[in-house]
Amino acid sequence: MISFVSAGPGDPELITLKGLKALQKADFVLFTGSLVPKELLKWSNPNAIIKNSYKMSYEEIFEIFKENRNKNLVRLQTGDVTLYSTLAKQIEFLEKEKIEYEIIPGVSAAFGASSACKIEYTIPGISQTLILTRVEGKTPNPEPLENILRCQNSSLVFYLSITLIDELIKKALEMGYPKNTPCWVVEKASWPEEKIYKGDLETISKKVSSIKGVALILLGEFLRQKEKLPSYLYSQKWS
Ligand SMILES: C[S@@+](CC[C@H](N)C(=O)[O-])C[C@H]1O[C@@H](n2cnc3c(N)ncnc32)[C@H](O)[C@@H]1O
């Protein structure tokens, strides 16, 4: 059995209990490089073989899957394993080889970031939709950036896009976003070195120019956290 385990955004305690139990009975842990917190490896079965897949090719990873098909192999990946994770490609191989697998969900970076910023993504009268996306880089995004930015009443979270932030800002301004639209960047959410940069479309770029790595861009009016409508959830007027 291969278990795809979501490691969470950085704080090792953000793995799920189910994910931790899978690690504790693993014979082999194949993890995806530096974004997987090292503490999680320490919490694994002490007899497990532990390998970093960072420089491996798909063929090498698939060979390990095949060799360990009758053992407990944990494929430990950052955040939630169903987002930007090459999971589909790995599953395609397992299905072809008829190797059993399970997927254990987890906390994606977007939720590490919202907790770090102490914000809610869904604000009555402002945004009831959360879009997790990326600015097109080497990997094409079939949804043009214009279409994503047209969803101006949504909460936008951009993964893998920090080095493309100027392109994002330029497009948003061209499309008529006010310059003071809130835009925040969260670097290494939930890690000890976590940093939150708060600004707007006019000011954020300068504040984050030195970040090259692990960060999310949050964009939209929701960041003001000001309800335009009262929430009905606890209203005494509604039964
Ligand atoms: C290959 S994707 C993996 C995403 C992961 N599966 C998830 O659900 O969070 C890596 C990107 O996720 C974002 N990311 C991952 N962990 C993060 C964190 N702790 N803080 C901010 N951004 C993070 C960054 O944009 C990074 O470039």
Short mmCIF file of N, CA and C in Angstrom, two decimals, residues 165 168-169 180-185 197-201 203-204 217-220 223:
data_model
loop_
_atom_site.label_atom_id
_atom_site.label_comp_id
_atom_site.label_asym_id
_atom_site.label_seq_id
_atom_site.Cartn_x
_atom_site.Cartn_y
_atom_site.Cartn_z
N ILE A 165 5.07 38.57 -9.44
CA ILE A 165 4.10 39.49 -8.80
C ILE A 165 3.93 40.79 -9.60
N LEU A 168 1.44 40.28 -12.30
CA LEU A 168 0.08 40.19 -11.72
C LEU A 168 -0.46 41.59 -11.41
N ILE A 169 0.38 42.41 -10.79
CA ILE A 169 -0.05 43.76 -10.41
C ILE A 169 -0.37 44.60 -11.65
N ASN A 180 -5.41 50.93 -4.42
CA ASN A 180 -5.36 50.60 -2.99
C ASN A 180 -6.02 49.24 -2.67
N THR A 181 -6.22 48.41 -3.72
CA THR A 181 -6.74 47.05 -3.45
C THR A 181 -5.74 46.30 -2.57
N PRO A 182 -6.17 45.75 -1.43
CA PRO A 182 -5.21 45.06 -0.56
C PRO A 182 -4.54 43.87 -1.25
N CYS A 183 -3.24 43.78 -1.06
CA CYS A 183 -2.47 42.66 -1.60
C CYS A 183 -1.41 42.31 -0.56
N TRP A 184 -1.47 41.09 -0.05
CA TRP A 184 -0.54 40.67 1.01
C TRP A 184 0.28 39.47 0.51
N VAL A 185 1.46 39.33 1.09
CA VAL A 185 2.28 38.16 0.77
C VAL A 185 2.62 37.47 2.08
N TYR A 197 3.71 40.23 4.78
CA TYR A 197 3.92 41.56 4.20
C TYR A 197 2.56 42.09 3.78
N LYS A 198 2.14 43.21 4.38
CA LYS A 198 0.83 43.77 4.06
C LYS A 198 1.01 45.03 3.21
N GLY A 199 0.26 45.12 2.13
CA GLY A 199 0.32 46.31 1.30
C GLY A 199 -0.87 46.35 0.37
N ASP A 200 -0.72 47.08 -0.71
CA ASP A 200 -1.77 47.11 -1.73
C ASP A 200 -1.10 47.04 -3.09
N LEU A 201 -1.89 47.19 -4.15
CA LEU A 201 -1.32 46.99 -5.48
C LEU A 201 -0.20 48.00 -5.78
N THR A 203 1.93 49.30 -3.37
CA THR A 203 3.08 49.25 -2.45
C THR A 203 3.72 47.86 -2.26
N ILE A 204 3.01 46.80 -2.61
CA ILE A 204 3.48 45.47 -2.17
C ILE A 204 4.77 45.03 -2.87
N ILE A 217 0.59 34.83 -2.60
CA ILE A 217 0.08 36.20 -2.76
C ILE A 217 -1.43 36.14 -2.53
N LEU A 218 -1.90 36.99 -1.65
CA LEU A 218 -3.35 37.08 -1.37
C LEU A 218 -3.83 38.42 -1.93
N LEU A 219 -4.91 38.40 -2.67
CA LEU A 219 -5.37 39.63 -3.33
C LEU A 219 -6.88 39.77 -3.23
N GLY A 220 -7.32 40.95 -2.82
CA GLY A 220 -8.76 41.21 -2.85
C GLY A 220 -9.24 42.04 -1.67
N LEU A 223 -9.44 41.14 2.25
CA LEU A 223 -8.36 41.32 3.22
C LEU A 223 -8.67 42.43 4.24
#
